Short mmCIF file of C-alpha atoms and ligand atoms in Angstrom, two decimals:
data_model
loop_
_atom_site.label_atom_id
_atom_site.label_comp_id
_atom_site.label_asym_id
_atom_site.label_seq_id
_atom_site.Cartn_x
_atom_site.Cartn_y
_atom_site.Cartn_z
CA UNK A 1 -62.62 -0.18 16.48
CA UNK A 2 -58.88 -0.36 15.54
CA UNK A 3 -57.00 -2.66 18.61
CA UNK A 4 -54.74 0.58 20.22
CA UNK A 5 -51.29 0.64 18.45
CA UNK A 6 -48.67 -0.50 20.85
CA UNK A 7 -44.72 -0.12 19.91
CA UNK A 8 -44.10 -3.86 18.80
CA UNK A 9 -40.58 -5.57 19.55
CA UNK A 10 -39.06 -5.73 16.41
CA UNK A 11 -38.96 -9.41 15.25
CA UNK A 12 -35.21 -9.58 15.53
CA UNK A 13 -34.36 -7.15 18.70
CA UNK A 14 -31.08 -5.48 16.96
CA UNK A 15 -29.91 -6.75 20.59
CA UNK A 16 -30.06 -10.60 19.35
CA UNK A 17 -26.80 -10.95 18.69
CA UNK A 18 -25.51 -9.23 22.20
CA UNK A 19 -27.75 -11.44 23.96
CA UNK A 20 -26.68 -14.45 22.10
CA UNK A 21 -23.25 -14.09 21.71
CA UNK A 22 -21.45 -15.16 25.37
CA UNK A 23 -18.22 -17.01 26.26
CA UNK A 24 -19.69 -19.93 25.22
CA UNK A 25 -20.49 -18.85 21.26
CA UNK A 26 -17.16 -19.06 19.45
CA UNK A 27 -16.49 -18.73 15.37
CA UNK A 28 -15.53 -22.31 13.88
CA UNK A 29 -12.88 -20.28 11.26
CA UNK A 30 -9.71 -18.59 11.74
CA UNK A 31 -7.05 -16.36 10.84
CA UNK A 32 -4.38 -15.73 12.51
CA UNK A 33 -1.58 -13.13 11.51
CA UNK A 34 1.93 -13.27 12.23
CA UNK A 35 2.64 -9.97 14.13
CA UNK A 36 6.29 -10.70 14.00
CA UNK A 37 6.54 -11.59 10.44
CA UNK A 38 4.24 -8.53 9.45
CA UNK A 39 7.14 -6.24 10.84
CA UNK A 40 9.67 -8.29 9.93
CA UNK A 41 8.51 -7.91 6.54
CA UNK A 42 7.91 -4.03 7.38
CA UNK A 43 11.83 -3.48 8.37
CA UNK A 44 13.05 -5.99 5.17
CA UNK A 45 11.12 -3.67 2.63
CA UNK A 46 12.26 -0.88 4.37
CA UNK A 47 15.60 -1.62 4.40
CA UNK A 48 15.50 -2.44 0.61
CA UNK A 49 14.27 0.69 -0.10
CA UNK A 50 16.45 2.61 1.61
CA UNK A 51 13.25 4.99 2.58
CA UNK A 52 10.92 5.59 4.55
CA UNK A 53 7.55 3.31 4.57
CA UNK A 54 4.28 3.63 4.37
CA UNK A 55 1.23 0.82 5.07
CA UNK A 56 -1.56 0.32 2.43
CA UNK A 57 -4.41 -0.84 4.73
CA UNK A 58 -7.17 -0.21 2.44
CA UNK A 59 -9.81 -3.11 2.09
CA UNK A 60 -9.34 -3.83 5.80
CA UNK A 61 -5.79 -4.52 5.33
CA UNK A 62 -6.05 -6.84 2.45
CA UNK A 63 -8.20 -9.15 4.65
CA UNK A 64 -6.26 -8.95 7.42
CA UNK A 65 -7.95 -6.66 9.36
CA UNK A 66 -7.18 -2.95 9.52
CA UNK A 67 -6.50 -2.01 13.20
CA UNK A 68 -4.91 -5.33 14.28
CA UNK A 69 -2.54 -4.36 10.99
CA UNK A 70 -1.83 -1.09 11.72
CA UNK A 71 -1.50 -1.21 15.34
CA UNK A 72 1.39 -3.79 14.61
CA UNK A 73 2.85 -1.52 12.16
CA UNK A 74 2.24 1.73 14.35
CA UNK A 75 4.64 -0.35 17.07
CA UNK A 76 7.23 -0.48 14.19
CA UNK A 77 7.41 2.16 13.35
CA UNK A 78 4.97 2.94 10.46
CA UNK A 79 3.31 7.09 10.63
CA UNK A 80 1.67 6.72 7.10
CA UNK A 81 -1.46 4.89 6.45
CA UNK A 82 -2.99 4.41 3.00
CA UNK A 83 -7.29 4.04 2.35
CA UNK A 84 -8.66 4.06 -0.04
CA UNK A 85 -12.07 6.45 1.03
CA UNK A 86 -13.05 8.56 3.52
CA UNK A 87 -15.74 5.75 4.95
CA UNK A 88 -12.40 3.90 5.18
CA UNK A 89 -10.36 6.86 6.95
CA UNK A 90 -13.49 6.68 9.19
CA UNK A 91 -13.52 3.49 10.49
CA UNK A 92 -9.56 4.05 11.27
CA UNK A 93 -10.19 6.91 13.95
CA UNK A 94 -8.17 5.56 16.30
CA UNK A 95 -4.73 5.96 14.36
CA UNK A 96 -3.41 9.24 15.49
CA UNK A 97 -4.20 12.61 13.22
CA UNK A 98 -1.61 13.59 10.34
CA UNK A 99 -1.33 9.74 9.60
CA UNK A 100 -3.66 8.89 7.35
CA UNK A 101 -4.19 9.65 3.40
CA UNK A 102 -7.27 9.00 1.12
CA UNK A 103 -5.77 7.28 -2.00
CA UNK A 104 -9.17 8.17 -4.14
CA UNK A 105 -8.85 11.96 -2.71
CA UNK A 106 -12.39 13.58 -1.64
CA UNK A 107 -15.63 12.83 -3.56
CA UNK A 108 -18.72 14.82 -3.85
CA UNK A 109 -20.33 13.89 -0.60
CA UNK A 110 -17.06 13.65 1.73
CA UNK A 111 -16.77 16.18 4.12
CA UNK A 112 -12.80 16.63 5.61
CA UNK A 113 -12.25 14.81 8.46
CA UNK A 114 -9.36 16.78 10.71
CA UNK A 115 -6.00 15.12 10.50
CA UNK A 116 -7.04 12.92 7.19
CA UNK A 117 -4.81 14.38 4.21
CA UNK A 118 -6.83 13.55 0.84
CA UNK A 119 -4.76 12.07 -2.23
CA UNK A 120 -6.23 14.74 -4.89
CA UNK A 121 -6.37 13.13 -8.15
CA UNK A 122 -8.47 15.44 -10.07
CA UNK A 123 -8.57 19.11 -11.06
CA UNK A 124 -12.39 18.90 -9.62
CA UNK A 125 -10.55 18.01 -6.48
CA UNK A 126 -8.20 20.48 -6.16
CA UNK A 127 -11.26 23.24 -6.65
CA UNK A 128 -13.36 21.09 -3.63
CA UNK A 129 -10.37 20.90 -1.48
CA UNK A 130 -9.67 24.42 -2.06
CA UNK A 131 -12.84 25.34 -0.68
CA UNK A 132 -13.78 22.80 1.50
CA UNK A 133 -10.46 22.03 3.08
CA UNK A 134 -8.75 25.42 2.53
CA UNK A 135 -5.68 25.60 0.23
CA UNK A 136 -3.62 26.02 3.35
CA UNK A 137 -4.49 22.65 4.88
CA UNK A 138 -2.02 19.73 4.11
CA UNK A 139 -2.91 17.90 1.32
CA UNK A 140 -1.62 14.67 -0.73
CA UNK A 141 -1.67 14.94 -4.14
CA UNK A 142 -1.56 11.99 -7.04
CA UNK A 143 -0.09 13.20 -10.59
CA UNK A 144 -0.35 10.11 -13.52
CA UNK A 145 2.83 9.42 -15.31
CA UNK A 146 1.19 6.57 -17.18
CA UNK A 147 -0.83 4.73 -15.69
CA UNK A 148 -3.91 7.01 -16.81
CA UNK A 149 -6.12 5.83 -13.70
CA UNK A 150 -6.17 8.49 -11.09
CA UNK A 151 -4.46 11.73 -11.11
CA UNK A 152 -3.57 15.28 -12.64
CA UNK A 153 -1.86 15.10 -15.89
CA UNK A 154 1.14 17.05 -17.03
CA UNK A 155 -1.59 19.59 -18.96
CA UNK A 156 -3.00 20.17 -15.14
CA UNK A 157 -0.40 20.74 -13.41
CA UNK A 158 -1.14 24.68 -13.05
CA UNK A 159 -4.24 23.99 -10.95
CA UNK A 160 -1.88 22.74 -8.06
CA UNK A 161 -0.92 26.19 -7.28
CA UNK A 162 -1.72 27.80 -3.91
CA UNK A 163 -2.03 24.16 -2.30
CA UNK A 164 0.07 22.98 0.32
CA UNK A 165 1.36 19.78 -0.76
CA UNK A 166 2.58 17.38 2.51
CA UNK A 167 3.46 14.22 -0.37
CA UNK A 168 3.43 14.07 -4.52
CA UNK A 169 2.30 10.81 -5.46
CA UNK A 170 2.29 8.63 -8.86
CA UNK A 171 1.85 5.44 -8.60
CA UNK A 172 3.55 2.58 -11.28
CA UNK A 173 1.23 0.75 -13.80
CA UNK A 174 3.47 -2.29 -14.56
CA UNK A 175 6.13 -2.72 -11.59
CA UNK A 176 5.95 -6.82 -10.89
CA UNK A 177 7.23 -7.05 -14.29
CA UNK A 178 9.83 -6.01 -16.97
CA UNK A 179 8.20 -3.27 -19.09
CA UNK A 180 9.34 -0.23 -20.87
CA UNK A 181 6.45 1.90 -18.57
CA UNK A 182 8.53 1.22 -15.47
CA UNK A 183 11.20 3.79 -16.83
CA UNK A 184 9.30 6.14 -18.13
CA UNK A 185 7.06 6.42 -15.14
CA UNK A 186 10.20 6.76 -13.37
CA UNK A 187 11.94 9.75 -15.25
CA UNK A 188 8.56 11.29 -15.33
CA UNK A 189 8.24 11.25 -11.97
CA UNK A 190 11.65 12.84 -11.36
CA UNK A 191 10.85 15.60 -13.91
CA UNK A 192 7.46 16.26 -11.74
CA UNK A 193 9.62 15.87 -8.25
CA UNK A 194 11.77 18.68 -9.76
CA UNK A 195 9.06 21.27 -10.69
CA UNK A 196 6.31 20.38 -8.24
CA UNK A 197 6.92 22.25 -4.11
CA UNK A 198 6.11 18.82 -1.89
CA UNK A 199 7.52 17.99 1.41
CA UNK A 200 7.61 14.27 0.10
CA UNK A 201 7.66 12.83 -3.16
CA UNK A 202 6.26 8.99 -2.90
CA UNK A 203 6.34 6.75 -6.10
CA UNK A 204 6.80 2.59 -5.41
CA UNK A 205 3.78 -0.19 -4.43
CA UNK A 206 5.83 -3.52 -2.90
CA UNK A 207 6.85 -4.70 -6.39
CA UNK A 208 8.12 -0.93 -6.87
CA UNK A 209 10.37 -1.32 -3.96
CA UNK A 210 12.50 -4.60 -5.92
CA UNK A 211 12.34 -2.34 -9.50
CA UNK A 212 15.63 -0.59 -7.16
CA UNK A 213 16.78 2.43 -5.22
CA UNK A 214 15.94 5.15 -7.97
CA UNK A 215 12.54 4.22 -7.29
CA UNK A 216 12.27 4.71 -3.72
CA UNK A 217 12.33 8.51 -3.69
CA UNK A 218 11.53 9.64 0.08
CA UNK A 219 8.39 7.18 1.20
CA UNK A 220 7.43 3.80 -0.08
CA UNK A 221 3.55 1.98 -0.19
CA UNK A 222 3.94 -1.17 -0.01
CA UNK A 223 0.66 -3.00 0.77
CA UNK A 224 0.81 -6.65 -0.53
CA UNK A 225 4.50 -7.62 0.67
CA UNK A 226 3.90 -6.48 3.99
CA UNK A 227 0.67 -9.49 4.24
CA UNK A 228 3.02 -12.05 2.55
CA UNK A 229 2.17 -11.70 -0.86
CA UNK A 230 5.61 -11.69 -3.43
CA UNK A 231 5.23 -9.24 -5.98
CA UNK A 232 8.35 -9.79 -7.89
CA UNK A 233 10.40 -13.24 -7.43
CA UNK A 234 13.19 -11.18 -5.73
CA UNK A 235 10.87 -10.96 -2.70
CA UNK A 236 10.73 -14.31 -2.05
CA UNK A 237 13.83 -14.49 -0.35
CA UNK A 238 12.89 -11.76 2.58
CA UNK A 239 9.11 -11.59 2.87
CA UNK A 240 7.64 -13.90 5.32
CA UNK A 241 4.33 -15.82 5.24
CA UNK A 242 1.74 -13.80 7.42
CA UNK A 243 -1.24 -15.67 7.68
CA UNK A 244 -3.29 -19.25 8.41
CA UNK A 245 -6.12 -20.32 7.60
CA UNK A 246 -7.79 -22.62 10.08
CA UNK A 247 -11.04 -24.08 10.00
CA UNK A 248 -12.71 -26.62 12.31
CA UNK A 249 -14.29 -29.93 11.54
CA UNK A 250 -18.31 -30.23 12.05
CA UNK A 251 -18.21 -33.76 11.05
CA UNK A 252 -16.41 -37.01 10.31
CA UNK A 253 -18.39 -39.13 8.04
CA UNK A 254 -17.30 -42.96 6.83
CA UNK A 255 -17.97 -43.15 2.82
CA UNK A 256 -18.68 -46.17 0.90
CA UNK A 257 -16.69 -46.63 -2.18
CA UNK A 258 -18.41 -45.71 -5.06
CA UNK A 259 -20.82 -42.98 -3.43
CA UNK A 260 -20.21 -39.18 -4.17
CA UNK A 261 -19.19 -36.24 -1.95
CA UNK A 262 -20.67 -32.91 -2.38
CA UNK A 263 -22.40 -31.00 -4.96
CA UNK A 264 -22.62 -32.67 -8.63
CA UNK A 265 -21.13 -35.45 -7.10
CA UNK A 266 -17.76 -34.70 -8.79
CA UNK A 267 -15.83 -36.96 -6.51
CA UNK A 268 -16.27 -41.03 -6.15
CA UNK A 269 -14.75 -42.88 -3.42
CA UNK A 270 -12.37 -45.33 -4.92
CA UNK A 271 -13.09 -47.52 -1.55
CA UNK A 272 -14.37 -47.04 1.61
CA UNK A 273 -12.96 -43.91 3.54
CA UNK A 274 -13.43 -41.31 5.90
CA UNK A 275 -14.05 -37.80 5.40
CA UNK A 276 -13.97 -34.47 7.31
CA UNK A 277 -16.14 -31.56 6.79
CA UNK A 278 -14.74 -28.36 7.56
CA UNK A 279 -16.15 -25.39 8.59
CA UNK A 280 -14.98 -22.98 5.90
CA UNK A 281 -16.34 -21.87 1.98
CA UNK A 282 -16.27 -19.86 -1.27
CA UNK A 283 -17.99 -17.37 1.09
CA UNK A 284 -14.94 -17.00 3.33
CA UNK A 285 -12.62 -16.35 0.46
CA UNK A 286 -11.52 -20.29 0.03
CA UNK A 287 -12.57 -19.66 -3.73
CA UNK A 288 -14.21 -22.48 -5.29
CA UNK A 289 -10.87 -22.95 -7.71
CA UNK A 290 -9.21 -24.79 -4.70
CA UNK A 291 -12.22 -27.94 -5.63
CA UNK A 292 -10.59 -31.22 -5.42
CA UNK A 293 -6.83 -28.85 -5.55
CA UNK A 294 -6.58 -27.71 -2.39
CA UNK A 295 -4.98 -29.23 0.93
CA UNK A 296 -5.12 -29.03 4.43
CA UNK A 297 -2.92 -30.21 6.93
CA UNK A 298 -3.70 -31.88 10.60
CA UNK A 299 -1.38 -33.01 12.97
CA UNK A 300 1.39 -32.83 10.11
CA UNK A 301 -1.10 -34.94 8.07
CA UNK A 302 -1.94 -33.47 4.50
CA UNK A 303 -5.79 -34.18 3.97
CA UNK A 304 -6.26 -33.33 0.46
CA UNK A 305 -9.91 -31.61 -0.43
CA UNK A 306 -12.24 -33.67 -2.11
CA UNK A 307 -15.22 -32.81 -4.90
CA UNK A 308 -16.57 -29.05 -5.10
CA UNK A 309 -16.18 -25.93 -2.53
CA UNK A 310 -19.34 -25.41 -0.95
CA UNK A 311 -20.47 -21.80 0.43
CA UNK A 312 -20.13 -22.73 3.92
CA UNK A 313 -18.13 -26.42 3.72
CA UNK A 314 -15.33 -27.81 2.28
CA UNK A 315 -14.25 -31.91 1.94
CA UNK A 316 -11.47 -33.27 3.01
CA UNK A 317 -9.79 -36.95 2.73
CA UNK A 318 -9.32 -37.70 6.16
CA UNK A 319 -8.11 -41.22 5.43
CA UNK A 320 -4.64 -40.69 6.58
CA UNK A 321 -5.73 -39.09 9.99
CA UNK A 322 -7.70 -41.78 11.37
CA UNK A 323 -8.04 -39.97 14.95
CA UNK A 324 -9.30 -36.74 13.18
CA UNK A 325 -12.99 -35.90 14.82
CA UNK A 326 -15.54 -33.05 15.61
CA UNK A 327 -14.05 -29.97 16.92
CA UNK A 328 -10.63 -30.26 15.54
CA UNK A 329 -9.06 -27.46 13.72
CA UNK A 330 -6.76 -27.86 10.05
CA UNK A 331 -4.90 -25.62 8.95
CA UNK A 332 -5.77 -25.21 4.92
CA UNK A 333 -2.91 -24.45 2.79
CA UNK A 334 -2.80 -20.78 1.78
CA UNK A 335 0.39 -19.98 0.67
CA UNK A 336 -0.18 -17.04 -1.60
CA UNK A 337 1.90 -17.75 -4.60
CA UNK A 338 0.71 -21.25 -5.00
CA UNK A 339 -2.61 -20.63 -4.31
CA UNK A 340 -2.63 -17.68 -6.76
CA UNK A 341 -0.97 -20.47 -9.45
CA UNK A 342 -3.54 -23.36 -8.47
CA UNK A 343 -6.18 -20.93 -8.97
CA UNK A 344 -5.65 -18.64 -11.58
CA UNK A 345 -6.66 -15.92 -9.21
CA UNK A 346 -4.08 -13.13 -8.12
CA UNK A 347 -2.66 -13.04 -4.73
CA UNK A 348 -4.51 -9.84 -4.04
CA UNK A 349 -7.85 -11.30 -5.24
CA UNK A 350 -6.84 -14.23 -2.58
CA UNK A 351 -6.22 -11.77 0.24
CA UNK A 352 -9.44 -9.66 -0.01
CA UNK A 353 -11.65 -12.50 -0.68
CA UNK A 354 -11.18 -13.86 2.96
CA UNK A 355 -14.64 -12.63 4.80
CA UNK A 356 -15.64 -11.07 7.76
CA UNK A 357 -16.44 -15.01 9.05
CA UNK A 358 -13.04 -14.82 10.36
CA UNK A 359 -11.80 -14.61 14.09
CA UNK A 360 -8.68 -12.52 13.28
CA UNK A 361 -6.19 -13.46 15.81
CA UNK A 362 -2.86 -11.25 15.92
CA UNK A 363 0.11 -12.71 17.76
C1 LIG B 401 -2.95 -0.25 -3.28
C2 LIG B 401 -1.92 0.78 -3.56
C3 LIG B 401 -0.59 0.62 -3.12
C4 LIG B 401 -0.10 -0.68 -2.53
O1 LIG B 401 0.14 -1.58 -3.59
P1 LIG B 401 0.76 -3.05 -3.39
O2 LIG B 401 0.94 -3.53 -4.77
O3 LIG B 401 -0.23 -3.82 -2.63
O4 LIG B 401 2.04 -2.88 -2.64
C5 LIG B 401 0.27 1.67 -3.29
N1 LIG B 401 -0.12 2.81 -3.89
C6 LIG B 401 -1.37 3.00 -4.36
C7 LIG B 401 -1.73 4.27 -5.02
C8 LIG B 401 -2.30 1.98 -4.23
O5 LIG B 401 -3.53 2.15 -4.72
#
């Protein structure tokens, strides 16, 4: 006879981690963002715009970290929020109702969620909204002017009628440079702002903001410049640095010259020297680029990395920090425009990368 089935304690209670994580358990990585500088960089691109602004916190903020972002932004000042789904809009809850707006508008599964204005960017939108939502309920919409990603075209412009448009959106294909598209987007924007019933009309991203005034219209999105990132070189004299990146040492290991450190043993000590492994990886967002590029700093010491990016590790020449030891946190240099330079990744790529490995600190 079959033993009598008894409920069985899953191998990993899903409690594990409750029980397991106390005072004592602490994350060996960290980020912490500049609360001051975030609004500082808020007001600056406000100011330059001469408008109103907005907060893209889609992707968690760029990395940062959605509600420690938007709270800070909230205290500024900031009433419009920018996701990019509905699982996104979500997870913000706590950001108060009429603030929020779905950039990719409302899919085939999404139900409304009250106080969440969708971005429509299709005509198949418009017809869901208009009978999920109700044609009455405040809606975004996104037209294209050229960028031929989301939104209705000119040709589609008759199935807006009957909504209630809160904000008219385009949004600029080629703004952090000089292109012929910038203009045209622009004056076919106007032509839409002056045919098309909104309460708002909202064209410029952060590098949209430094293309001028004509651009603003009556609400800006910037999303990168508020983290730090410079869209255009005309940023760099107003936006401030954000974020750090600190990681802590696990170990401090003396190498004999001529062994190797790390994988394919790409680096060769020259002579004998000490080196610190830190706590941080490819799978934190320190892309594997920054191999024997990057830098880190300790007690105003620069410890440059050494051999390959690990998952999980990174190598650093700790020879001119002799008192360097377990426990002790660097500070890795992350300035966005450099890093984006040194490795051929953009400063967006940079800023999403960083994982959820992170304890995001906001001060
Ligand atoms: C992401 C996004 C923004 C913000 O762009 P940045 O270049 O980060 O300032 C603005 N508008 C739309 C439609 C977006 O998708």
């Amino acid at each position: 006879m079959a033993p009598e089935q008894t409920a069985r304690e899953p191998f990993f209670s899903t409690k594990s981690h409750e029980r397991l994580s106390g005072a004592s358990m602490h994350q060996p990585l960290r980020l912490r963002c500049d609360e001051a500088a975030l609004a500082a960089n808020y007001r600056s691109l406000q100011t330059r715009a001469g408008a109103q602004a907005g907060a893209a916190i889609k992707a968690n903020a760029y990395g940062l970290g959605a509600a420690g972002a938007a709270r800070a932004l909230w205290n500024e000042g900031c009433r419009d929020f920018f996701v990019s789904t509905y699982w996104e809009a979500a997870e913000l809850a706590f950001l108060p109702t009429g603030s929020i707006s779905v950039l990719h508008g409302i899919g085939p599964t999404d139900e409304p969620l009250p106080g969440v204005r969708p971005v429509l960017i299709s005509v198949e939108q418009i017809a869901r909204w208009k009978s999920r939502g109700g044609p009455a309920q405040p809606c975004d919409v996104m037209i294209d002017t050229g960028m031929n990603r989301l939104g209705i075209t000119r040709e589609e412009i008759g199935a807006l009628d009957g909504l209630t448009i809160h904000t008219l959106h385009s949004h600029l294909a080629c703004a952090d440079e000089e292109h012929p598209l910038n203009a045209a987007q622009l004056s076919r924007f106007r032509a839409a702002s002056d045919s098309i019933p909104a309460q708002r009309y909202s064209l410029a991203n952060s590098a949209g903001i430094f293309l001028g005034r004509d651009y603003a219209f009556d609400l800006v999105r910037p999303g990168l410049a508020l983290y730090g990132g410079i869209p255009r070189s005309e940023a760099r004299s107003t936006i401030k640095p954000v974020l750090s990146l600190e990681a802590q040492v696990v170990q401090v290991r003396r190498v004999r010259s001529g062994e190797s450190v790390g994988y394919n043993a790409t680096f060769v000590a020259p002579s004998d020297m000490s080196v610190a492994i830190i706590n941080v990886g490819y799978a934190d967002g320190y892309r594997r680029h920054f191999s024997s590029l990057g830098k880190a700093t300790f007690g105003g010491a620069e410890l440059p990395v050494i051999g390959r990016v690990s998952m999980d590790l990174v190598a650093l020449d700790a020879g001119v920090a002799s008192e360097i030891g377990e426990g002790d946190w660097v500070t890795l240099d992350f300035d966005l425009e450099r890093s984006a330079a040194l490795t051929g990744q953009s400063q967006y790529e940079l800023l999403t990368g960083l994982g959820r490995r992170y304890q995001r600190i906001w001060s």
